[in-house]
C-alpha positions as CSV (number, residue, x, y, z in Angstrom):
1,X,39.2,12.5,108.8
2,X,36.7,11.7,105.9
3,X,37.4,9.3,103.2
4,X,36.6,9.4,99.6
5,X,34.9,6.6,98.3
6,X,36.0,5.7,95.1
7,X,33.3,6.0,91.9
8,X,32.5,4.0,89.7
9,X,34.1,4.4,86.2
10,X,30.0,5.4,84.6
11,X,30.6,8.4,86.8
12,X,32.5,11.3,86.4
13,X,32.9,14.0,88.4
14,X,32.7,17.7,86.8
15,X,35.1,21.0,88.3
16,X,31.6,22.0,90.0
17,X,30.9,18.8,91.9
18,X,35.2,18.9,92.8
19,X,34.5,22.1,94.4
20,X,31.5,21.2,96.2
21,X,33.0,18.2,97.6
22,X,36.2,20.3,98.3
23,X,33.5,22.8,100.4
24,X,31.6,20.0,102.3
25,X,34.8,18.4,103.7
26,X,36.1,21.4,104.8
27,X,33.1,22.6,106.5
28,X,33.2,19.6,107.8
29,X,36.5,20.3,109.0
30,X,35.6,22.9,111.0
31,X,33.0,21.2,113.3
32,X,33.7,20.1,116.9
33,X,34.1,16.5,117.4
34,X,30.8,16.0,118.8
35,X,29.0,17.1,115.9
36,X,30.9,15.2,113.3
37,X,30.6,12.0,115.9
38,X,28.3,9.0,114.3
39,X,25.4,8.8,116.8
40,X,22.7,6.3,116.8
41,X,19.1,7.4,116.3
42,X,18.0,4.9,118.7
43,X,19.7,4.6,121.8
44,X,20.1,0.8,123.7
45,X,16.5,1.6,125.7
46,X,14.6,2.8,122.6
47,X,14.3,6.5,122.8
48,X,15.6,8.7,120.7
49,X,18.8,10.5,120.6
50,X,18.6,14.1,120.5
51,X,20.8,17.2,119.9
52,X,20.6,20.0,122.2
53,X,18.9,21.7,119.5
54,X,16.2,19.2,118.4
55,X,13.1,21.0,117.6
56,X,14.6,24.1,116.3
57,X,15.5,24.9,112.9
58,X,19.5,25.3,111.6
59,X,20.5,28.9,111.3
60,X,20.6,29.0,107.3
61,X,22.8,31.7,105.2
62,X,21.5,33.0,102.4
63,X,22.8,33.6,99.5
64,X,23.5,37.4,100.5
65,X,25.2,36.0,103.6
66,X,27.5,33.8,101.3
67,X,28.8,36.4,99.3
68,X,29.4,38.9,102.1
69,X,31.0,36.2,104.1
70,X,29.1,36.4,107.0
71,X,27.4,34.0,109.1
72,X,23.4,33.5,108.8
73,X,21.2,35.5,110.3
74,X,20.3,34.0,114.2
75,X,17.4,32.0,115.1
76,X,15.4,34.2,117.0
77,X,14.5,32.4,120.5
78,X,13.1,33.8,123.5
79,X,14.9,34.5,126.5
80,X,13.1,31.3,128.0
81,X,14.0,29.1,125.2
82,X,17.5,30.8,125.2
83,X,17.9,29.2,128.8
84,X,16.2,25.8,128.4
85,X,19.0,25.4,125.4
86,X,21.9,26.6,127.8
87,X,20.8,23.7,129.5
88,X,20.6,21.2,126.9
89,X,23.6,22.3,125.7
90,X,25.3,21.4,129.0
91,X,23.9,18.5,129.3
92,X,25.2,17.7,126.0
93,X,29.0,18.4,126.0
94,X,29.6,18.4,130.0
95,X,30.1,20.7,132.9
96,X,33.2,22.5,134.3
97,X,34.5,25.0,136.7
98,X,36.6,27.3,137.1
99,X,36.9,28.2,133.2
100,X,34.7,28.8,130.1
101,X,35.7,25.6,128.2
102,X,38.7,22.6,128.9
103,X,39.9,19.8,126.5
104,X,37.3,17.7,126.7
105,X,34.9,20.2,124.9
106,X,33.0,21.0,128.5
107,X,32.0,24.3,129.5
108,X,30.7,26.7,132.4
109,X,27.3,28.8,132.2
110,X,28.7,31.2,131.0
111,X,30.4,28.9,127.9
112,X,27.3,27.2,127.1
113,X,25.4,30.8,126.6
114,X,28.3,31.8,124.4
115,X,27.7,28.4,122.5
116,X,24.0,28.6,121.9
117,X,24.5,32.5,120.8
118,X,27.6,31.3,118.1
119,X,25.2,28.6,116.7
120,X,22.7,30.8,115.7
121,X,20.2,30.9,118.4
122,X,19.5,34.6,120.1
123,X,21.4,37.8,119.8
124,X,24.0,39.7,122.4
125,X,20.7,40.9,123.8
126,X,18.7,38.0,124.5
127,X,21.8,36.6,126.2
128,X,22.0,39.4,128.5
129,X,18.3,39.6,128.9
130,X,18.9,36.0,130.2
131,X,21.7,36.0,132.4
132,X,19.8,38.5,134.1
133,X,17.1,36.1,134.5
134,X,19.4,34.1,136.0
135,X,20.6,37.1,138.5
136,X,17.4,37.8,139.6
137,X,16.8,34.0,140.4
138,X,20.4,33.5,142.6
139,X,19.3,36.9,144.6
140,X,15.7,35.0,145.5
141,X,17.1,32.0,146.4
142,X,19.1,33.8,148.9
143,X,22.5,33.8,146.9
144,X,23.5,37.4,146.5
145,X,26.8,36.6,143.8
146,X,28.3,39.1,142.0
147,X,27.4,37.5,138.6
148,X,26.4,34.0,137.3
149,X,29.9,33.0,136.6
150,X,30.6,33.2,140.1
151,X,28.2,30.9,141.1
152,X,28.9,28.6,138.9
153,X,32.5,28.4,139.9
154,X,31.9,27.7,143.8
155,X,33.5,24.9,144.7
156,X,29.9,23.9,146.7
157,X,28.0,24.0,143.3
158,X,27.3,21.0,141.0
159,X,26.4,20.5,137.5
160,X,22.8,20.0,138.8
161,X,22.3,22.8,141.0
162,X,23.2,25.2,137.4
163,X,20.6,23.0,135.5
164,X,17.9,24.2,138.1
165,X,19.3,27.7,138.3
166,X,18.6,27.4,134.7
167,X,15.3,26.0,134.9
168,X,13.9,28.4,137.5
169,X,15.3,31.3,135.3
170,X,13.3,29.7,132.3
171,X,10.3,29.4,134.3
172,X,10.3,32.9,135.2
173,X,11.4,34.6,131.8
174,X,8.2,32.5,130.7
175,X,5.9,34.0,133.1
176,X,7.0,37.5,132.3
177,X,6.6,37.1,128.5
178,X,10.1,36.9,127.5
């Protein structure tokens, strides 16, 4: 819940700035808890904290976008950066099974791809260009599974055997150009 911080009587606020405010809060509103969470920049051991997309630029709308309601226009990523931020992204809000998302704001695979798409990053395409990355990876590892999803849902599979699925899927859409 934000607070309003009371102004000082020199100050006045116009309808425009009202509205604006108004806009900001509820934006703000609609963010998951981990985004609108105060983090530190510095962590206890002096490195710095970073979001799962740190290094990439914020999907902005335009003014065209505003007015037509729709969201801004992606971040166009390659299928190897698409992966390497599924990753981040997991290790960001947690891991689960079994399901795409639970309470506690965790996902699967699949979940996190879905995340890193509706924040802007890729298209429907490079997601599927990716999780068949990610295929052709669990077939030459020797784990012929119907789909991603499944594999990430064995009960014999942990949250850092789908980071290195992710990395050796990265690591191979990079050395194919994509």
């Amino acid at each position: 819940m934000l607070t309003t911080l009371p102004l000082p009587d020199s100050l006045s606020l116009t309808p425009q700035g009202s509205a604006l405010i108004a806009e900001i809060e509820a934006y703000l509103a609609t963010l998951p808890v981990q985004a609108r969470a105060v983090v530190p920049f510095i962590c206890n051991y002096g490195s710095t904290v970073q979001r799962w997309n740190a290094g990439l630029p914020q999907p902005q709308a335009s003014l065209l976008d505003r007015l037509a309601h729709r969201p801004a226009r992606p971040i166009e990523v390659s299928v190897a950066d698409h992966l390497r931020l599924t990753s981040r992204y997991l290790t960001e809000v947690g891991w689960v099974q079994g399901r795409l998302w639970d309470s506690a704001g965790r996902v699967c695979l699949l979940g996190a791809q879905t995340a890193v798409l509706l924040n802007g990053y890729g298209t429907p395409y490079t997601v599927s260009r990716a999780r068949n990355q990610v295929m052709e990876v669990l077939h030459a590892t020797g784990r012929p599974v119907a789909s991603p999803d499944v594999f990430n849902d064995a009960p014999t599979t942990r949250q850092s055997d789908v980071h290195l699925l992710l990395d050796r899927a990265s690591a191979r859409a990079f050395s194919l150009g994509i």
